[in-house]
């Protein structure tokens, strides 16, 4: 149903604590020890270019919120390309509120790559926004609330700005978080994981599951959670 092609590479990966490789994909500013934390946010790219953020801040293209320092331990990598780890070498993979920011076919392909690099019995866990929660809020609004609820629903989908941005705003938005390219539900994510090769993906609750070191990486209680074993 969701089949797509994806090129793989075979490179030597680095091990985490105790020789157990655990990947935190789209980690943002969270870079816990014992995990290989990977991100490719524009803010991280600028952070690695000496003086770039200061120049953009002075000319008004960046705000105070953009001036955070990213942990140096974060690996700058594009996860929409093949994961640079040999087949069957990763013990655990976590990703929080990242998959919805890449295109649907890229998200499906990345899940396939996660299945490839995981060891037998390795675990993948993903956290994403739940569009059904947003839809329930919209549908439960009264007639008096309907106009505001419709606008709120549009904002929660985060599919793009409500107002046409000027050139400066476009540049500022590029440095911030990208829009949601698709809208997840638990059933959709479970189907995607099955298509990627996982036999029995399961919906989970916040901080409940079998992922090793879950408390080290899971910090956002909102949304949906799905876990699968290789």
Tab-separated table of C-alpha atoms in Angstrom:
chain	number	residue	atom	x	y	z
A	1	UNK	CA	0.000	0.000	0.000
A	2	UNK	CA	2.727	2.484	0.940
A	3	UNK	CA	5.665	0.924	-0.907
A	4	UNK	CA	8.609	3.131	-1.810
A	5	UNK	CA	12.238	2.699	-2.876
A	6	UNK	CA	15.045	3.603	-0.547
A	7	UNK	CA	18.769	3.359	-1.114
A	8	UNK	CA	20.815	1.949	1.751
A	9	UNK	CA	24.446	2.364	2.677
A	10	UNK	CA	26.742	0.256	4.772
A	11	UNK	CA	29.082	2.307	6.879
A	12	UNK	CA	30.616	1.660	10.228
A	13	UNK	CA	28.512	3.074	13.074
A	14	UNK	CA	29.767	4.262	16.460
A	15	UNK	CA	28.699	2.521	19.618
A	16	UNK	CA	26.982	4.046	22.598
A	17	UNK	CA	27.527	3.165	26.252
A	18	UNK	CA	28.571	-0.446	26.772
A	19	UNK	CA	28.789	-1.104	23.033
A	20	UNK	CA	25.005	-0.826	22.624
A	21	UNK	CA	24.071	1.527	19.798
A	22	UNK	CA	20.901	3.530	20.435
A	23	UNK	CA	19.717	6.201	17.996
A	24	UNK	CA	17.711	9.318	18.883
A	25	UNK	CA	16.482	10.605	15.521
A	26	UNK	CA	15.472	14.258	15.270
A	27	UNK	CA	16.676	14.856	18.812
A	28	UNK	CA	16.398	18.654	18.820
A	29	UNK	CA	18.199	20.130	21.805
A	30	UNK	CA	17.812	16.904	23.810
A	31	UNK	CA	21.086	14.959	23.636
A	32	UNK	CA	21.178	12.408	26.474
A	33	UNK	CA	24.386	10.513	27.159
A	34	UNK	CA	24.454	6.928	25.936
A	35	UNK	CA	22.499	7.766	22.783
A	36	UNK	CA	23.657	8.700	19.299
A	37	UNK	CA	21.671	11.915	18.919
A	38	UNK	CA	20.997	12.959	15.321
A	39	UNK	CA	19.411	16.100	13.893
A	40	UNK	CA	19.489	18.310	10.806
A	41	UNK	CA	17.495	21.359	11.894
A	42	UNK	CA	18.471	24.633	10.186
A	43	UNK	CA	19.257	26.022	13.638
A	44	UNK	CA	21.822	23.271	14.179
A	45	UNK	CA	23.372	23.886	10.762
A	46	UNK	CA	23.725	27.608	11.524
A	47	UNK	CA	25.114	26.789	14.967
A	48	UNK	CA	27.968	24.887	13.299
A	49	UNK	CA	28.837	27.886	11.069
A	50	UNK	CA	30.966	30.294	13.137
A	51	UNK	CA	29.385	33.736	13.355
A	52	UNK	CA	26.407	32.944	11.116
A	53	UNK	CA	23.739	33.250	13.787
A	54	UNK	CA	25.195	36.472	15.180
A	55	UNK	CA	25.096	38.113	11.749
A	56	UNK	CA	21.522	37.001	11.083
A	57	UNK	CA	20.470	38.150	14.558
A	58	UNK	CA	21.959	41.608	14.047
A	59	UNK	CA	20.051	42.140	10.806
A	60	UNK	CA	16.802	40.947	12.380
A	61	UNK	CA	16.385	37.587	10.668
A	62	UNK	CA	16.775	35.628	13.907
A	63	UNK	CA	15.029	36.174	17.234
A	64	UNK	CA	16.248	35.471	20.765
A	65	UNK	CA	14.659	32.002	20.610
A	66	UNK	CA	16.961	31.068	17.721
A	67	UNK	CA	20.143	31.906	19.621
A	68	UNK	CA	20.343	28.738	21.694
A	69	UNK	CA	23.552	26.701	21.610
A	70	UNK	CA	23.142	23.143	20.358
A	71	UNK	CA	25.058	20.389	22.183
A	72	UNK	CA	28.267	19.573	20.337
A	73	UNK	CA	27.607	15.846	20.747
A	74	UNK	CA	24.702	15.972	18.267
A	75	UNK	CA	25.505	14.398	14.913
A	76	UNK	CA	24.462	16.519	11.941
A	77	UNK	CA	22.876	14.098	9.475
A	78	UNK	CA	19.941	13.874	7.077
A	79	UNK	CA	17.747	10.948	8.114
A	80	UNK	CA	15.795	11.148	4.855
A	81	UNK	CA	18.878	9.516	3.368
A	82	UNK	CA	19.946	5.982	4.250
A	83	UNK	CA	20.951	5.537	7.884
A	84	UNK	CA	24.759	5.128	7.934
A	85	UNK	CA	24.790	1.942	10.007
A	86	UNK	CA	25.228	-1.684	8.939
A	87	UNK	CA	22.260	-4.022	8.940
A	88	UNK	CA	21.351	-5.455	12.343
A	89	UNK	CA	23.697	-3.302	14.456
A	90	UNK	CA	21.352	-0.971	16.380
A	91	UNK	CA	19.720	-1.955	19.677
A	92	UNK	CA	17.083	0.781	19.976
A	93	UNK	CA	15.718	3.748	18.023
A	94	UNK	CA	13.635	6.640	19.328
A	95	UNK	CA	12.091	9.547	17.443
A	96	UNK	CA	9.867	12.248	18.934
A	97	UNK	CA	7.769	14.623	16.827
A	98	UNK	CA	10.062	14.393	13.821
A	99	UNK	CA	8.458	12.027	11.301
A	100	UNK	CA	5.567	14.406	10.593
A	101	UNK	CA	8.052	17.080	9.499
A	102	UNK	CA	9.313	15.028	6.540
A	103	UNK	CA	7.244	13.916	3.562
A	104	UNK	CA	5.093	10.813	3.943
A	105	UNK	CA	7.144	8.701	1.534
A	106	UNK	CA	10.323	9.773	3.331
A	107	UNK	CA	8.804	8.828	6.695
A	108	UNK	CA	7.846	5.387	5.400
A	109	UNK	CA	11.295	4.896	3.921
A	110	UNK	CA	12.932	5.927	7.198
A	111	UNK	CA	10.858	3.341	9.066
A	112	UNK	CA	12.157	0.770	6.591
A	113	UNK	CA	15.705	1.880	7.330
A	114	UNK	CA	15.026	1.571	11.057
A	115	UNK	CA	13.873	-2.001	10.493
A	116	UNK	CA	17.032	-2.730	8.501
A	117	UNK	CA	19.549	-1.417	11.026
A	118	UNK	CA	17.861	-2.815	14.146
A	119	UNK	CA	19.210	-5.978	15.709
A	120	UNK	CA	16.847	-8.935	16.068
A	121	UNK	CA	14.550	-8.062	18.982
A	122	UNK	CA	15.635	-4.385	18.759
A	123	UNK	CA	12.954	-1.785	19.481
A	124	UNK	CA	11.705	1.246	17.566
A	125	UNK	CA	9.526	3.814	19.343
A	126	UNK	CA	8.033	6.926	17.760
A	127	UNK	CA	6.058	9.817	19.227
A	128	UNK	CA	3.952	12.059	16.989
A	129	UNK	CA	1.057	14.524	17.222
A	130	UNK	CA	-2.372	12.870	17.108
A	131	UNK	CA	-4.641	14.556	14.563
A	132	UNK	CA	-7.655	12.742	16.027
A	133	UNK	CA	-7.257	14.745	19.229
A	134	UNK	CA	-7.349	17.952	17.197
A	135	UNK	CA	-10.384	16.725	15.249
A	136	UNK	CA	-12.285	15.876	18.438
A	137	UNK	CA	-11.668	19.375	19.759
A	138	UNK	CA	-13.016	20.832	16.526
A	139	UNK	CA	-16.099	18.614	16.397
A	140	UNK	CA	-16.960	19.161	20.068
A	141	UNK	CA	-17.118	22.943	19.661
A	142	UNK	CA	-20.506	24.603	20.046
A	143	UNK	CA	-21.962	26.854	17.337
A	144	UNK	CA	-20.676	29.885	19.208
A	145	UNK	CA	-17.209	28.332	19.405
A	146	UNK	CA	-17.106	26.973	15.850
A	147	UNK	CA	-15.341	29.908	14.187
A	148	UNK	CA	-12.568	30.064	16.768
A	149	UNK	CA	-12.346	26.257	16.838
A	150	UNK	CA	-11.837	26.118	13.070
A	151	UNK	CA	-8.973	28.572	13.272
A	152	UNK	CA	-7.474	26.704	16.230
A	153	UNK	CA	-7.705	23.423	14.317
A	154	UNK	CA	-5.826	24.970	11.403
A	155	UNK	CA	-3.104	26.188	13.753
A	156	UNK	CA	-2.785	22.797	15.451
A	157	UNK	CA	-2.317	21.060	12.107
A	158	UNK	CA	0.773	23.248	11.626
A	159	UNK	CA	0.630	22.682	7.882
A	160	UNK	CA	1.846	26.198	7.091
A	161	UNK	CA	1.497	29.865	8.093
A	162	UNK	CA	-1.992	31.382	8.186
A	163	UNK	CA	-0.778	34.617	6.629
A	164	UNK	CA	1.350	35.028	3.531
A	165	UNK	CA	4.890	35.712	4.783
A	166	UNK	CA	7.139	38.405	3.392
A	167	UNK	CA	10.731	37.627	2.410
A	168	UNK	CA	12.129	38.286	5.859
A	169	UNK	CA	9.464	36.150	7.521
A	170	UNK	CA	10.169	33.320	5.067
A	171	UNK	CA	13.827	33.322	6.074
A	172	UNK	CA	12.953	33.450	9.773
A	173	UNK	CA	10.469	30.585	9.416
A	174	UNK	CA	13.056	28.509	7.557
A	175	UNK	CA	15.334	28.595	10.601
A	176	UNK	CA	12.458	27.524	12.847
A	177	UNK	CA	10.539	24.250	12.805
A	178	UNK	CA	9.302	23.017	9.439
A	179	UNK	CA	5.552	22.464	8.906
A	180	UNK	CA	3.808	19.137	9.324
A	181	UNK	CA	3.935	17.368	5.951
A	182	UNK	CA	1.260	14.821	6.908
A	183	UNK	CA	-1.154	14.214	9.788
A	184	UNK	CA	-0.572	11.091	11.924
A	185	UNK	CA	-3.032	8.780	13.624
A	186	UNK	CA	-2.102	5.675	15.598
A	187	UNK	CA	-3.701	3.400	13.003
A	188	UNK	CA	-1.802	5.066	10.163
A	189	UNK	CA	1.554	4.839	11.947
A	190	UNK	CA	0.942	1.185	12.841
A	191	UNK	CA	0.170	0.430	9.180
A	192	UNK	CA	3.337	2.249	8.111
A	193	UNK	CA	5.423	0.204	10.546
A	194	UNK	CA	3.908	-3.017	9.258
A	195	UNK	CA	4.667	-1.961	5.692
A	196	UNK	CA	8.250	-1.284	6.805
A	197	UNK	CA	8.567	-4.876	8.041
A	198	UNK	CA	7.634	-4.735	11.727
A	199	UNK	CA	5.342	-7.620	12.641
A	200	UNK	CA	3.412	-6.333	15.652
A	201	UNK	CA	3.585	-2.565	16.310
A	202	UNK	CA	1.566	-1.452	19.321
A	203	UNK	CA	0.088	1.826	20.569
A	204	UNK	CA	1.603	2.917	23.877
A	205	UNK	CA	1.036	5.569	26.511
A	206	UNK	CA	3.495	8.260	27.504
A	207	UNK	CA	6.493	6.737	29.322
A	208	UNK	CA	5.045	3.213	29.062
A	209	UNK	CA	6.853	0.684	26.892
A	210	UNK	CA	9.833	-1.601	26.424
A	211	UNK	CA	12.345	0.799	24.852
A	212	UNK	CA	15.628	0.689	26.813
A	213	UNK	CA	16.378	4.056	28.393
A	214	UNK	CA	12.901	5.433	27.663
A	215	UNK	CA	13.034	7.954	30.514
A	216	UNK	CA	16.214	9.426	29.030
A	217	UNK	CA	14.596	10.447	25.747
A	218	UNK	CA	10.823	10.805	26.225
A	219	UNK	CA	9.834	14.228	27.521
A	220	UNK	CA	6.650	15.288	25.691
A	221	UNK	CA	3.435	13.731	27.056
A	222	UNK	CA	1.142	14.984	24.290
A	223	UNK	CA	0.450	13.044	21.125
A	224	UNK	CA	0.526	9.366	20.226
A	225	UNK	CA	3.163	6.711	20.842
A	226	UNK	CA	3.819	3.549	18.838
A	227	UNK	CA	6.418	0.906	19.608
A	228	UNK	CA	7.563	-2.092	17.571
A	229	UNK	CA	10.078	-4.877	18.002
A	230	UNK	CA	12.294	-6.104	15.143
